[in-house]
mmCIF file of C-alpha atoms (C1' of nucleotides) in Angstrom:
data_model
loop_
_atom_site.group_PDB
_atom_site.id
_atom_site.type_symbol
_atom_site.label_atom_id
_atom_site.label_comp_id
_atom_site.label_asym_id
_atom_site.label_seq_id
_atom_site.Cartn_x
_atom_site.Cartn_y
_atom_site.Cartn_z
ATOM 1 C CA MET S 1 291.230 2.203 206.456
ATOM 2 C CA ILE S 2 289.702 3.668 210.182
ATOM 3 C CA GLU S 3 286.299 4.825 209.860
ATOM 4 C CA PRO S 4 286.010 7.941 208.734
ATOM 5 C CA LEU S 5 283.780 8.542 211.778
ATOM 6 C CA GLU S 6 285.094 6.360 214.479
ATOM 7 C CA GLN S 7 288.575 8.442 213.399
ATOM 8 C CA LEU S 8 286.509 11.546 214.190
ATOM 9 C CA ARG S 9 285.141 10.920 217.205
ATOM 10 C CA SER S 10 288.724 9.799 218.113
ATOM 11 C CA THR S 11 290.720 13.218 217.474
ATOM 12 C CA LEU S 12 287.739 14.651 219.569
ATOM 13 C CA GLN S 13 288.214 12.042 222.244
ATOM 14 C CA ASP S 14 291.571 12.840 222.655
ATOM 15 C CA HIS S 15 290.602 16.529 222.899
ATOM 16 C CA GLY S 16 288.025 16.140 225.339
ATOM 17 C CA GLN S 17 285.303 16.204 223.285
ATOM 18 C CA SER S 18 282.123 14.557 222.585
ATOM 19 C CA LEU S 19 280.487 13.910 219.426
ATOM 20 C CA THR S 20 277.064 14.273 219.387
ATOM 21 C CA ARG S 21 274.691 14.888 217.046
ATOM 22 C CA PRO S 22 275.107 18.713 215.439
ATOM 23 C CA ARG S 23 278.712 16.968 215.457
ATOM 24 C CA LYS S 24 277.556 14.189 213.632
ATOM 25 C CA LYS S 25 275.570 15.277 211.329
ATOM 26 C CA VAL S 26 278.100 18.278 210.036
ATOM 27 C CA PHE S 27 280.546 16.247 209.936
ATOM 28 C CA THR S 28 278.217 13.966 207.377
ATOM 29 C CA THR S 29 276.528 16.722 205.954
ATOM 30 C CA LEU S 30 280.440 18.201 204.244
ATOM 31 C CA GLN S 31 281.442 14.377 203.556
ATOM 32 C CA ALA S 32 278.834 13.842 201.457
ATOM 33 C CA LYS S 33 278.846 17.477 199.729
ATOM 34 C CA GLY S 34 281.741 19.245 199.233
ATOM 35 C CA PRO S 35 282.784 22.589 200.013
ATOM 36 C CA LEU S 36 280.411 24.140 201.773
ATOM 37 C CA THR S 37 279.710 28.268 202.505
ATOM 38 C CA MET S 38 278.127 28.266 205.484
ATOM 39 C CA ALA S 39 274.651 28.907 204.381
ATOM 40 C CA GLU S 40 274.975 26.262 202.322
ATOM 41 C CA LEU S 41 276.279 23.895 205.073
ATOM 42 C CA ILE S 42 273.992 25.656 207.611
ATOM 43 C CA GLN S 43 271.029 24.792 205.201
ATOM 44 C CA ALA S 44 271.759 21.055 204.107
ATOM 45 C CA SER S 45 272.074 20.521 207.967
ATOM 46 C CA GLY S 46 268.071 20.343 208.621
ATOM 47 C CA THR S 47 266.450 22.100 210.303
ATOM 48 C CA SER S 48 266.692 20.567 213.580
ATOM 49 C CA LEU S 49 270.415 22.221 213.432
ATOM 50 C CA ASP S 50 271.043 25.648 215.039
ATOM 51 C CA ARG S 51 273.114 28.297 213.431
ATOM 52 C CA ALA S 52 275.205 28.298 216.537
ATOM 53 C CA SER S 53 275.683 24.946 216.890
ATOM 54 C CA VAL S 54 277.039 24.918 213.475
ATOM 55 C CA TYR S 55 279.393 27.668 213.611
ATOM 56 C CA ARG S 56 280.869 26.685 216.562
ATOM 57 C CA THR S 57 280.559 23.295 214.869
ATOM 58 C CA ILE S 58 283.082 24.969 212.391
ATOM 59 C CA LYS S 59 285.433 26.769 215.024
ATOM 60 C CA LEU S 60 286.023 23.344 216.576
ATOM 61 C CA TYR S 61 286.818 21.251 214.042
ATOM 62 C CA GLU S 62 288.798 24.120 212.629
ATOM 63 C CA GLN S 63 290.053 23.858 215.919
ATOM 64 C CA LEU S 64 291.306 20.026 215.914
ATOM 65 C CA GLY S 65 292.400 20.136 212.076
ATOM 66 C CA ILE S 66 289.116 18.121 211.232
ATOM 67 C CA VAL S 67 287.698 21.063 208.135
ATOM 68 C CA GLN S 68 289.655 24.167 206.702
ATOM 69 C CA ARG S 69 288.421 26.925 205.251
ATOM 70 C CA LEU S 70 288.536 27.953 201.702
ATOM 71 C CA GLN S 71 287.501 31.247 199.465
ATOM 72 C CA ILE S 72 286.718 30.547 196.243
ATOM 73 C CA GLY S 73 285.256 32.718 194.579
ATOM 74 C CA TRP S 74 282.716 35.172 196.159
ATOM 75 C CA LYS S 75 282.442 33.495 199.707
ATOM 76 C CA TYR S 76 284.552 31.286 201.956
ATOM 77 C CA ARG S 77 283.723 27.331 202.241
ATOM 78 C CA VAL S 78 284.456 24.707 204.700
ATOM 79 C CA GLU S 79 285.609 22.022 203.850
ATOM 80 C CA LEU S 80 287.038 17.600 205.187
ATOM 81 C CA SER S 81 290.936 18.745 205.462
ATOM 82 C CA ASN S 82 293.267 16.147 204.415
ATOM 83 C CA SER S 83 293.326 13.872 206.881
ATOM 84 C CA PHE S 84 289.812 13.023 206.074
ATOM 85 C CA GLN S 85 290.130 13.397 202.652
ATOM 86 C CA HIS S 86 292.985 13.427 200.118
ATOM 87 C CA HIS S 87 294.704 16.243 199.901
ATOM 88 C CA HIS S 88 293.995 17.739 197.375
ATOM 89 C CA HIS S 89 293.652 21.763 195.262
ATOM 90 C CA HIS S 90 290.944 23.088 193.696
ATOM 91 C CA MET S 91 289.418 24.701 190.103
ATOM 92 C CA TYR S 92 286.768 27.396 190.414
ATOM 93 C CA CYS S 93 284.669 28.127 186.791
ATOM 94 C CA THR S 94 283.896 31.244 186.806
ATOM 95 C CA GLN S 95 281.375 30.582 183.931
ATOM 96 C CA CYS S 96 279.217 27.956 186.450
ATOM 97 C CA GLY S 97 280.665 28.265 189.610
ATOM 98 C CA ASN S 98 282.016 24.372 189.802
ATOM 99 C CA VAL S 99 284.352 23.336 192.129
ATOM 100 C CA ILE S 100 286.802 20.883 190.525
ATOM 101 C CA ALA S 101 289.506 19.063 192.658
ATOM 102 C CA MET S 102 292.214 18.826 191.180
ATOM 103 C CA PRO S 103 294.643 15.599 191.844
ATOM 104 C CA GLU S 104 297.787 15.582 194.525
ATOM 105 C CA ASP S 105 300.989 16.708 192.298
ATOM 106 C CA THR S 106 304.069 15.474 193.848
ATOM 107 C CA VAL S 107 305.622 18.265 191.797
ATOM 108 C CA LEU S 108 303.695 21.497 192.365
ATOM 109 C CA GLU S 109 303.713 19.930 196.454
ATOM 110 C CA GLU S 110 308.353 20.162 196.271
ATOM 111 C CA ARG S 111 307.564 22.875 195.261
ATOM 112 C CA LEU S 112 306.081 25.122 197.848
ATOM 113 C CA GLN S 113 308.230 23.079 200.731
ATOM 114 C CA ALA S 114 311.120 23.830 198.890
ATOM 115 C CA LEU S 115 310.116 27.657 198.108
ATOM 116 C CA ALA S 116 308.897 27.971 201.905
ATOM 117 C CA ALA S 117 312.105 26.348 203.726
ATOM 118 C CA ASN S 118 314.129 28.815 201.452
ATOM 119 C CA ILE S 119 313.730 32.054 203.642
ATOM 120 C CA SER S 120 313.200 29.764 207.012
ATOM 121 C CA PHE S 121 309.352 29.901 206.791
ATOM 122 C CA SER S 122 307.833 26.941 208.370
ATOM 123 C CA ALA S 123 305.421 25.491 206.620
ATOM 124 C CA GLN S 124 302.625 24.176 207.924
ATOM 125 C CA ASP S 125 299.831 24.305 205.266
ATOM 126 C CA HIS S 126 298.668 25.682 201.926
ATOM 127 C CA GLN S 127 295.234 25.650 199.470
ATOM 128 C CA ILE S 128 295.840 26.609 195.900
ATOM 129 C CA GLU S 129 292.739 27.697 193.647
ATOM 130 C CA ILE S 130 292.587 27.821 189.698
ATOM 131 C CA ARG S 131 290.396 30.474 188.400
ATOM 132 C CA GLY S 132 288.847 30.181 184.973
ATOM 133 C CA ILE S 133 286.687 28.502 182.938
ATOM 134 C CA CYS S 134 285.828 24.687 182.490
ATOM 135 C CA ALA S 135 286.010 22.268 180.144
ATOM 136 C CA ASN S 136 282.062 22.240 179.916
ATOM 137 C CA CYS S 137 281.906 26.262 179.547
ATOM 138 C CA SER S 138 284.454 26.863 176.847
ATOM 139 C CA ARG S 139 282.428 24.382 175.165
ATOM 140 C CA THR S 140 280.471 26.529 174.420
ATOM 141 C CA MET T 1 305.704 51.253 181.846
ATOM 142 C CA ILE T 2 302.224 52.537 181.420
ATOM 143 C CA GLU T 3 300.465 54.651 184.286
ATOM 144 C CA PRO T 4 298.072 53.020 186.499
ATOM 145 C CA LEU T 5 295.788 55.345 186.543
ATOM 146 C CA GLU T 6 295.440 55.811 183.205
ATOM 147 C CA GLN T 7 295.439 52.003 183.214
ATOM 148 C CA LEU T 8 292.484 51.821 185.616
ATOM 149 C CA ARG T 9 290.860 53.944 183.336
ATOM 150 C CA SER T 10 290.959 52.245 179.858
ATOM 151 C CA THR T 11 289.712 49.598 181.455
ATOM 152 C CA LEU T 12 286.968 51.310 182.959
ATOM 153 C CA GLN T 13 285.704 52.248 179.956
ATOM 154 C CA ASP T 14 286.421 49.426 177.689
ATOM 155 C CA HIS T 15 282.985 47.799 179.809
ATOM 156 C CA GLY T 16 281.634 51.536 179.658
ATOM 157 C CA GLN T 17 282.624 52.242 183.900
ATOM 158 C CA SER T 18 284.202 55.902 184.588
ATOM 159 C CA LEU T 19 286.615 56.749 186.724
ATOM 160 C CA THR T 20 284.988 59.074 189.524
ATOM 161 C CA ARG T 21 286.843 60.585 192.303
ATOM 162 C CA PRO T 22 286.251 57.282 195.440
ATOM 163 C CA ARG T 23 287.215 54.728 192.461
ATOM 164 C CA LYS T 24 290.002 56.160 192.666
ATOM 165 C CA LYS T 25 290.661 56.557 196.313
ATOM 166 C CA VAL T 26 290.402 53.150 196.581
ATOM 167 C CA PHE T 27 292.470 52.166 193.491
ATOM 168 C CA THR T 28 295.497 54.033 195.695
ATOM 169 C CA THR T 29 294.698 52.508 198.379
ATOM 170 C CA LEU T 30 295.000 49.512 197.895
ATOM 171 C CA GLN T 31 298.181 50.432 196.046
ATOM 172 C CA ALA T 32 299.792 52.024 199.161
ATOM 173 C CA LYS T 33 298.823 49.623 201.653
ATOM 174 C CA GLY T 34 298.571 45.986 199.924
ATOM 175 C CA PRO T 35 296.239 43.793 201.280
ATOM 176 C CA LEU T 36 293.903 45.536 203.089
ATOM 177 C CA THR T 37 289.966 43.881 205.198
ATOM 178 C CA MET T 38 287.361 45.427 204.001
ATOM 179 C CA ALA T 39 286.789 47.506 207.772
ATOM 180 C CA GLU T 40 291.120 48.082 206.765
ATOM 181 C CA LEU T 41 290.048 49.798 203.260
ATOM 182 C CA ILE T 42 287.039 51.755 204.923
ATOM 183 C CA GLN T 43 288.856 53.258 207.133
ATOM 184 C CA ALA T 44 291.377 53.969 205.387
ATOM 185 C CA SER T 45 289.631 55.647 202.453
ATOM 186 C CA GLY T 46 288.900 58.409 204.768
ATOM 187 C CA THR T 47 286.241 59.231 205.641
ATOM 188 C CA SER T 48 285.118 60.999 202.814
ATOM 189 C CA LEU T 49 283.445 57.647 201.522
ATOM 190 C CA ASP T 50 280.664 55.764 202.360
ATOM 191 C CA ARG T 51 280.859 52.078 202.714
ATOM 192 C CA ALA T 52 278.115 51.040 200.352
ATOM 193 C CA SER T 53 280.477 52.698 197.436
ATOM 194 C CA VAL T 54 283.893 50.734 198.862
ATOM 195 C CA TYR T 55 281.633 47.940 198.037
ATOM 196 C CA ARG T 56 279.942 48.553 195.228
ATOM 197 C CA THR T 57 283.506 49.383 194.115
ATOM 198 C CA ILE T 58 285.175 46.260 194.853
ATOM 199 C CA LYS T 59 282.844 44.673 193.662
ATOM 200 C CA LEU T 60 282.703 46.037 190.334
ATOM 201 C CA TYR T 61 287.270 46.432 189.925
ATOM 202 C CA GLU T 62 286.654 42.442 191.010
ATOM 203 C CA GLN T 63 284.754 42.030 188.158
ATOM 204 C CA LEU T 64 286.432 44.202 185.371
ATOM 205 C CA GLY T 65 289.866 41.370 187.351
ATOM 206 C CA ILE T 66 291.510 44.875 188.869
ATOM 207 C CA VAL T 67 291.269 43.670 192.131
ATOM 208 C CA GLN T 68 291.174 39.989 193.960
ATOM 209 C CA ARG T 69 290.370 39.264 197.276
ATOM 210 C CA LEU T 70 293.146 36.258 199.608
ATOM 211 C CA GLN T 71 291.561 34.521 202.025
ATOM 212 C CA ILE T 72 294.185 34.987 204.424
ATOM 213 C CA GLY T 73 293.840 34.115 208.643
ATOM 214 C CA TRP T 74 290.118 34.449 208.907
ATOM 215 C CA LYS T 75 289.463 36.908 206.838
ATOM 216 C CA TYR T 76 289.812 38.111 203.508
ATOM 217 C CA ARG T 77 291.703 40.699 202.073
ATOM 218 C CA VAL T 78 291.592 42.364 198.814
ATOM 219 C CA GLU T 79 293.689 43.358 196.346
ATOM 220 C CA LEU T 80 294.939 44.999 193.227
ATOM 221 C CA SER T 81 295.507 41.706 190.666
ATOM 222 C CA ASN T 82 298.316 40.788 188.558
ATOM 223 C CA SER T 83 297.183 43.238 185.662
ATOM 224 C CA PHE T 84 298.336 46.299 188.273
ATOM 225 C CA GLN T 85 301.628 45.152 190.468
ATOM 226 C CA HIS T 86 303.530 41.885 190.137
ATOM 227 C CA HIS T 87 302.302 38.652 190.371
ATOM 228 C CA HIS T 88 303.018 37.086 193.663
ATOM 229 C CA HIS T 89 301.293 34.917 196.713
ATOM 230 C CA HIS T 90 301.096 35.093 199.958
ATOM 231 C CA MET T 91 302.966 32.639 202.822
ATOM 232 C CA TYR T 92 300.956 34.293 206.089
ATOM 233 C CA CYS T 93 302.966 33.414 209.714
ATOM 234 C CA THR T 94 299.543 31.682 211.815
ATOM 235 C CA GLN T 95 301.768 33.164 214.951
ATOM 236 C CA CYS T 96 302.363 37.018 214.587
ATOM 237 C CA GLY T 97 299.834 37.416 211.711
ATOM 238 C CA ASN T 98 302.167 38.954 209.156
ATOM 239 C CA VAL T 99 301.569 38.034 205.517
ATOM 240 C CA ILE T 100 305.007 38.286 203.308
ATOM 241 C CA ALA T 101 305.084 37.834 199.586
ATOM 242 C CA MET T 102 307.232 35.356 197.834
ATOM 243 C CA PRO T 103 308.451 36.311 194.935
ATOM 244 C CA GLU T 104 307.575 34.545 191.623
ATOM 245 C CA ASP T 105 308.025 30.894 190.465
ATOM 246 C CA THR T 106 308.176 29.372 187.317
ATOM 247 C CA VAL T 107 309.086 25.899 187.815
ATOM 248 C CA LEU T 108 306.041 26.285 190.064
ATOM 249 C CA GLU T 109 303.727 28.312 188.271
ATOM 250 C CA GLU T 110 304.803 26.382 185.489
ATOM 251 C CA ARG T 111 302.925 23.347 186.434
ATOM 252 C CA LEU T 112 299.579 24.850 187.647
ATOM 253 C CA GLN T 113 299.879 26.073 183.924
ATOM 254 C CA ALA T 114 299.997 22.466 183.613
ATOM 255 C CA LEU T 115 297.754 21.004 185.808
ATOM 256 C CA ALA T 116 294.911 22.570 184.075
ATOM 257 C CA ALA T 117 295.639 22.184 180.932
ATOM 258 C CA ASN T 118 296.075 18.437 181.278
ATOM 259 C CA ILE T 119 291.985 18.546 181.919
ATOM 260 C CA SER T 120 290.720 21.597 179.849
ATOM 261 C CA PHE T 121 290.378 23.987 182.341
ATOM 262 C CA SER T 122 291.119 27.585 180.856
ATOM 263 C CA ALA T 123 293.329 28.915 183.651
ATOM 264 C CA GLN T 124 293.331 32.704 183.763
ATOM 265 C CA ASP T 125 294.309 32.959 187.551
ATOM 266 C CA HIS T 126 295.144 31.270 190.688
ATOM 267 C CA GLN T 127 296.054 31.946 193.963
ATOM 268 C CA ILE T 128 298.402 30.612 197.130
ATOM 269 C CA GLU T 129 298.507 30.940 200.031
ATOM 270 C CA ILE T 130 301.231 28.932 202.087
ATOM 271 C CA ARG T 131 300.352 28.966 206.320
ATOM 272 C CA GLY T 132 303.225 28.037 209.092
ATOM 273 C CA ILE T 133 305.042 30.177 211.244
ATOM 274 C CA CYS T 134 307.325 32.795 210.205
ATOM 275 C CA ALA T 135 311.264 32.687 210.938
ATOM 276 C CA ASN T 136 310.989 35.396 212.732
ATOM 277 C CA CYS T 137 308.587 33.519 215.391
ATOM 278 C CA SER T 138 310.205 30.386 215.194
ATOM 279 C CA ARG T 139 313.642 31.759 216.212
ATOM 280 C CA THR T 140 311.783 32.088 219.770
ATOM 281 C "C1'" DA C 1 277.619 74.879 179.979
ATOM 282 C "C1'" DA C 2 273.674 71.817 179.106
ATOM 283 C "C1'" DT C 3 272.013 66.823 178.909
ATOM 284 C "C1'" DT C 4 271.610 62.331 179.940
ATOM 285 C "C1'" DA C 5 273.772 58.586 182.390
ATOM 286 C "C1'" DT C 6 276.077 57.237 186.161
ATOM 287 C "C1'" DT C 7 276.961 56.757 190.285
ATOM 288 C "C1'" DT C 8 277.403 58.147 194.796
ATOM 289 C "C1'" DG C 9 275.547 59.360 199.770
ATOM 290 C "C1'" DC C 10 272.437 58.375 202.742
ATOM 291 C "C1'" DA C 11 269.513 55.329 205.948
ATOM 292 C "C1'" DA C 12 267.272 51.176 205.973
ATOM 293 C "C1'" DA C 13 266.829 45.798 205.404
ATOM 294 C "C1'" DT C 14 269.518 41.665 205.218
ATOM 295 C "C1'" DA C 15 272.411 38.189 206.005
ATOM 296 C "C1'" DT C 16 276.326 36.951 208.997
ATOM 297 C "C1'" DG C 17 278.266 35.740 212.890
ATOM 298 C "C1'" DT C 18 277.774 35.960 218.189
ATOM 299 C "C1'" DC C 19 276.996 35.090 223.263
ATOM 300 C "C1'" DG C 20 274.378 34.308 227.681
ATOM 301 C "C1'" DC C 21 271.427 30.734 229.852
ATOM 302 C "C1'" DA C 22 268.397 27.805 230.344
ATOM 303 C "C1'" DA C 23 267.410 22.630 229.066
ATOM 304 C "C1'" DT C 24 269.167 18.824 226.521
ATOM 305 C "C1'" DT C 25 272.649 15.306 225.943
ATOM 306 C "C1'" DT C 26 276.572 13.291 226.497
ATOM 307 C "C1'" DG C 27 279.707 10.246 228.645
ATOM 308 C "C1'" DT C 28 280.818 7.417 232.941
ATOM 309 C "C1'" DG C 29 280.098 4.683 236.788
ATOM 310 C "C1'" DC C 30 277.242 1.013 238.788
ATOM 311 C "C1'" DG D 1 269.800 0.506 231.892
ATOM 312 C "C1'" DC D 2 269.860 3.856 235.480
ATOM 313 C "C1'" DA D 3 271.687 8.274 237.891
ATOM 314 C "C1'" DC D 4 275.336 11.703 237.510
ATOM 315 C "C1'" DA D 5 278.237 15.475 235.985
ATOM 316 C "C1'" DA D 6 279.989 17.257 233.015
ATOM 317 C "C1'" DA D 7 279.932 19.059 227.994
ATOM 318 C "C1'" DT D 8 276.835 20.773 224.821
ATOM 319 C "C1'" DT D 9 272.579 22.410 222.968
ATOM 320 C "C1'" DG D 10 269.308 25.838 221.189
ATOM 321 C "C1'" DC D 11 267.135 30.066 221.613
ATOM 322 C "C1'" DG D 12 266.809 35.061 221.903
ATOM 323 C "C1'" DA D 13 269.243 38.719 222.127
ATOM 324 C "C1'" DC D 14 273.400 41.335 219.949
ATOM 325 C "C1'" DA D 15 276.704 43.359 217.190
ATOM 326 C "C1'" DT D 16 279.121 43.286 213.005
ATOM 327 C "C1'" DA D 17 279.227 42.711 207.770
ATOM 328 C "C1'" DT D 18 277.068 43.188 203.391
ATOM 329 C "C1'" DT D 19 274.144 45.421 200.217
ATOM 330 C "C1'" DT D 20 269.988 47.638 198.310
ATOM 331 C "C1'" DG D 21 266.811 51.764 196.807
ATOM 332 C "C1'" DC D 22 266.787 56.045 196.212
ATOM 333 C "C1'" DA D 23 267.206 61.195 195.276
ATOM 334 C "C1'" DA D 24 270.808 63.899 194.923
ATOM 335 C "C1'" DA D 25 275.254 65.220 193.054
ATOM 336 C "C1'" DT D 26 278.710 63.777 189.470
ATOM 337 C "C1'" DA D 27 281.207 62.431 184.889
ATOM 338 C "C1'" DA D 28 281.226 61.806 179.792
ATOM 339 C "C1'" DT D 29 279.573 64.426 176.223
ATOM 340 C "C1'" DT D 30 277.561 67.833 172.973
#
DNA sequence: AATTATTTGCAAATATGTCGCAATTTGTGC
DNA sequence: GCACAAATTGCGACATATTTGCAAATAATT
């Protein structure tokens, strides 16, 4: 398995971009804390990073396919994309706000492929969110 | 089939809310024009409604499960939820920005149910977005 | 039609996202 | 490791999006 930071560096290099301290920080923060809202990400990146830099970094990362946005609950969040972590989807507990990653499911994935193919839609990516109440909360 | 507006009224009433002119307007606009960004919705609701009221209405509707947000491309949009229109998902063409509704698929739906049930997650709702290039655009 | 509680519109406050530019940092070649 | 050119950052100023307090207007009830 390749060092994630090395993979990041080479992805950036392939596009003539360099791996700077802020970009590294954003990456490791996402690595450590999973899907975050921009506000959380800015906050978690520490006071050393400027809002604008975080936004710029995320915009770049999104273009290079390093991160992806998800709509979870009220605000969108960003997380590392499939090249940097296993492909997965989310369940969102509307009670406690917890986000649970669901394991990859081949049946599901293939079905989605098929549905797109049916109408000659060339699928590149997809996202699934299940909303409901998690085991923990429904136990109450 | 129940009158949608009646269904709206009773949903509101069940929660001690009343069906006002602005709320009616937002509802019928969504009915007529499908998934809209807030800006579009505000615009389409006409100058008679204040921005703030539209936001408040959407927040309320979301809590009552009358509308749901979708992340389509960069901005989120709102549309009526499954109780008010047929359950469906979307494909989003990253080229032309078109949104294509995909027909309901039982295999897909059941699989999602099963996956949630597996971890005792009580699923209430879900949303799927497939991003890619539509038939029209890839023909070029 | 009068009463009371809810909801609206308005104006102002916050929050979120973007931009230009001087100062700093990065990658590169020596 | 140092100097240079190019890329990137942080800052402050904007632009846009969303929320809030409150007096006035509207809805449900009697």
